[in-house]
């Protein structure tokens, strides 16, 4: 099992930033301070929801059927994720 990329500080729960990248082929190391990509700043559950949305061509009706939830429940989940992403974008 591959470890999950942490997105929050285990001590204070602030957002983490990337400070080093390395090439496994030639061992080149790039250092700096970089923000995590937007989709990595949301939870794995939210990422999976977005992936499912994409794979169902944006059909919330199809997603609701596959998830065994009502359309309004799925719609509300999407609205919550949209609001969270807008909040992340506005905090930059």
PDB file of N, CA and C in Angstrom, residues 60-91:
ATOM      1  N   UNK A  60     -25.470  13.997 -12.591  1.00  0.00           N
ATOM      2  CA  UNK A  60     -25.749  13.791 -11.173  1.00  0.00           C
ATOM      3  C   UNK A  60     -26.796  12.707 -10.970  1.00  0.00           C
ATOM      4  N   UNK A  61     -27.706  12.587 -11.926  1.00  0.00           N
ATOM      5  CA  UNK A  61     -28.722  11.538 -11.858  1.00  0.00           C
ATOM      6  C   UNK A  61     -28.057  10.163 -11.895  1.00  0.00           C
ATOM      7  N   UNK A  62     -27.089   9.984 -12.788  1.00  0.00           N
ATOM      8  CA  UNK A  62     -26.361   8.721 -12.894  1.00  0.00           C
ATOM      9  C   UNK A  62     -25.536   8.471 -11.630  1.00  0.00           C
ATOM     10  N   UNK A  63     -24.899   9.520 -11.125  1.00  0.00           N
ATOM     11  CA  UNK A  63     -24.116   9.376  -9.897  1.00  0.00           C
ATOM     12  C   UNK A  63     -24.996   8.951  -8.728  1.00  0.00           C
ATOM     13  N   UNK A  64     -26.150   9.586  -8.604  1.00  0.00           N
ATOM     14  CA  UNK A  64     -27.071   9.240  -7.523  1.00  0.00           C
ATOM     15  C   UNK A  64     -27.468   7.780  -7.609  1.00  0.00           C
ATOM     16  N   UNK A  65     -27.731   7.314  -8.819  1.00  0.00           N
ATOM     17  CA  UNK A  65     -28.105   5.918  -9.028  1.00  0.00           C
ATOM     18  C   UNK A  65     -26.965   4.988  -8.626  1.00  0.00           C
ATOM     19  N   UNK A  66     -25.751   5.298  -9.047  1.00  0.00           N
ATOM     20  CA  UNK A  66     -24.593   4.460  -8.738  1.00  0.00           C
ATOM     21  C   UNK A  66     -24.253   4.472  -7.249  1.00  0.00           C
ATOM     22  N   UNK A  67     -24.457   5.604  -6.607  1.00  0.00           N
ATOM     23  CA  UNK A  67     -24.107   5.746  -5.200  1.00  0.00           C
ATOM     24  C   UNK A  67     -25.217   5.276  -4.266  1.00  0.00           C
ATOM     25  N   UNK A  68     -26.408   5.084  -4.822  1.00  0.00           N
ATOM     26  CA  UNK A  68     -27.544   4.703  -3.991  1.00  0.00           C
ATOM     27  C   UNK A  68     -28.058   5.854  -3.147  1.00  0.00           C
ATOM     28  N   UNK A  69     -27.860   7.077  -3.640  1.00  0.00           N
ATOM     29  CA  UNK A  69     -28.325   8.283  -2.948  1.00  0.00           C
ATOM     30  C   UNK A  69     -29.368   8.994  -3.791  1.00  0.00           C
ATOM     31  N   UNK A  70     -30.039   9.948  -3.175  1.00  0.00           N
ATOM     32  CA  UNK A  70     -31.007  10.750  -3.920  1.00  0.00           C
ATOM     33  C   UNK A  70     -30.275  11.829  -4.711  1.00  0.00           C
ATOM     34  N   UNK A  71     -30.924  12.310  -5.760  1.00  0.00           N
ATOM     35  CA  UNK A  71     -30.353  13.391  -6.562  1.00  0.00           C
ATOM     36  C   UNK A  71     -30.021  14.606  -5.692  1.00  0.00           C
ATOM     37  N   UNK A  72     -30.955  15.059  -4.796  1.00  0.00           N
ATOM     38  CA  UNK A  72     -30.627  16.234  -3.969  1.00  0.00           C
ATOM     39  C   UNK A  72     -29.405  16.025  -3.069  1.00  0.00           C
ATOM     40  N   UNK A  73     -29.205  14.816  -2.575  1.00  0.00           N
ATOM     41  CA  UNK A  73     -28.037  14.533  -1.743  1.00  0.00           C
ATOM     42  C   UNK A  73     -26.753  14.702  -2.543  1.00  0.00           C
ATOM     43  N   UNK A  74     -26.743  14.162  -3.755  1.00  0.00           N
ATOM     44  CA  UNK A  74     -25.569  14.266  -4.623  1.00  0.00           C
ATOM     45  C   UNK A  74     -25.354  15.716  -5.036  1.00  0.00           C
ATOM     46  N   UNK A  75     -26.423  16.422  -5.346  1.00  0.00           N
ATOM     47  CA  UNK A  75     -26.334  17.837  -5.732  1.00  0.00           C
ATOM     48  C   UNK A  75     -25.748  18.660  -4.590  1.00  0.00           C
ATOM     49  N   UNK A  76     -26.212  18.387  -3.364  1.00  0.00           N
ATOM     50  CA  UNK A  76     -25.701  19.119  -2.200  1.00  0.00           C
ATOM     51  C   UNK A  76     -24.222  18.846  -1.975  1.00  0.00           C
ATOM     52  N   UNK A  77     -23.804  17.602  -2.182  1.00  0.00           N
ATOM     53  CA  UNK A  77     -22.382  17.247  -2.041  1.00  0.00           C
ATOM     54  C   UNK A  77     -21.550  18.021  -3.069  1.00  0.00           C
ATOM     55  N   UNK A  78     -22.030  18.074  -4.308  1.00  0.00           N
ATOM     56  CA  UNK A  78     -21.332  18.834  -5.349  1.00  0.00           C
ATOM     57  C   UNK A  78     -21.253  20.308  -4.976  1.00  0.00           C
ATOM     58  N   UNK A  79     -22.360  20.868  -4.497  1.00  0.00           N
ATOM     59  CA  UNK A  79     -22.369  22.281  -4.095  1.00  0.00           C
ATOM     60  C   UNK A  79     -21.369  22.540  -2.972  1.00  0.00           C
ATOM     61  N   UNK A  80     -21.281  21.599  -2.012  1.00  0.00           N
ATOM     62  CA  UNK A  80     -20.318  21.746  -0.914  1.00  0.00           C
ATOM     63  C   UNK A  80     -18.882  21.755  -1.433  1.00  0.00           C
ATOM     64  N   UNK A  81     -18.587  20.868  -2.389  1.00  0.00           N
ATOM     65  CA  UNK A  81     -17.231  20.805  -2.947  1.00  0.00           C
ATOM     66  C   UNK A  81     -16.926  22.072  -3.753  1.00  0.00           C
ATOM     67  N   UNK A  82     -17.889  22.542  -4.511  1.00  0.00           N
ATOM     68  CA  UNK A  82     -17.710  23.787  -5.272  1.00  0.00           C
ATOM     69  C   UNK A  82     -17.399  24.937  -4.320  1.00  0.00           C
ATOM     70  N   UNK A  83     -18.152  25.033  -3.225  1.00  0.00           N
ATOM     71  CA  UNK A  83     -17.942  26.100  -2.254  1.00  0.00           C
ATOM     72  C   UNK A  83     -16.557  26.000  -1.618  1.00  0.00           C
ATOM     73  N   UNK A  84     -16.131  24.781  -1.302  1.00  0.00           N
ATOM     74  CA  UNK A  84     -14.811  24.584  -0.708  1.00  0.00           C
ATOM     75  C   UNK A  84     -13.717  25.001  -1.674  1.00  0.00           C
ATOM     76  N   UNK A  85     -13.847  24.620  -2.952  1.00  0.00           N
ATOM     77  CA  UNK A  85     -12.843  24.992  -3.951  1.00  0.00           C
ATOM     78  C   UNK A  85     -12.793  26.496  -4.142  1.00  0.00           C
ATOM     79  N   UNK A  86     -13.948  27.149  -4.160  1.00  0.00           N
ATOM     80  CA  UNK A  86     -13.977  28.625  -4.274  1.00  0.00           C
ATOM     81  C   UNK A  86     -13.285  29.270  -3.075  1.00  0.00           C
ATOM     82  N   UNK A  87     -13.499  28.684  -1.904  1.00  0.00           N
ATOM     83  CA  UNK A  87     -12.869  29.203  -0.693  1.00  0.00           C
ATOM     84  C   UNK A  87     -11.353  29.069  -0.756  1.00  0.00           C
ATOM     85  N   UNK A  88     -10.882  27.935  -1.250  1.00  0.00           N
ATOM     86  CA  UNK A  88      -9.434  27.720  -1.403  1.00  0.00           C
ATOM     87  C   UNK A  88      -8.855  28.728  -2.391  1.00  0.00           C
ATOM     88  N   UNK A  89      -9.555  28.928  -3.509  1.00  0.00           N
ATOM     89  CA  UNK A  89      -9.062  29.869  -4.522  1.00  0.00           C
ATOM     90  C   UNK A  89      -9.033  31.290  -3.993  1.00  0.00           C
ATOM     91  N   UNK A  90     -10.036  31.672  -3.203  1.00  0.00           N
ATOM     92  CA  UNK A  90     -10.099  33.030  -2.670  1.00  0.00           C
ATOM     93  C   UNK A  90      -9.077  33.292  -1.570  1.00  0.00           C
ATOM     94  N   UNK A  91      -8.573  32.214  -0.956  1.00  0.00           N
ATOM     95  CA  UNK A  91      -7.594  32.390   0.122  1.00  0.00           C
ATOM     96  C   UNK A  91      -6.191  32.625  -0.401  1.00  0.00           C
TER      97      UNK A  91
END
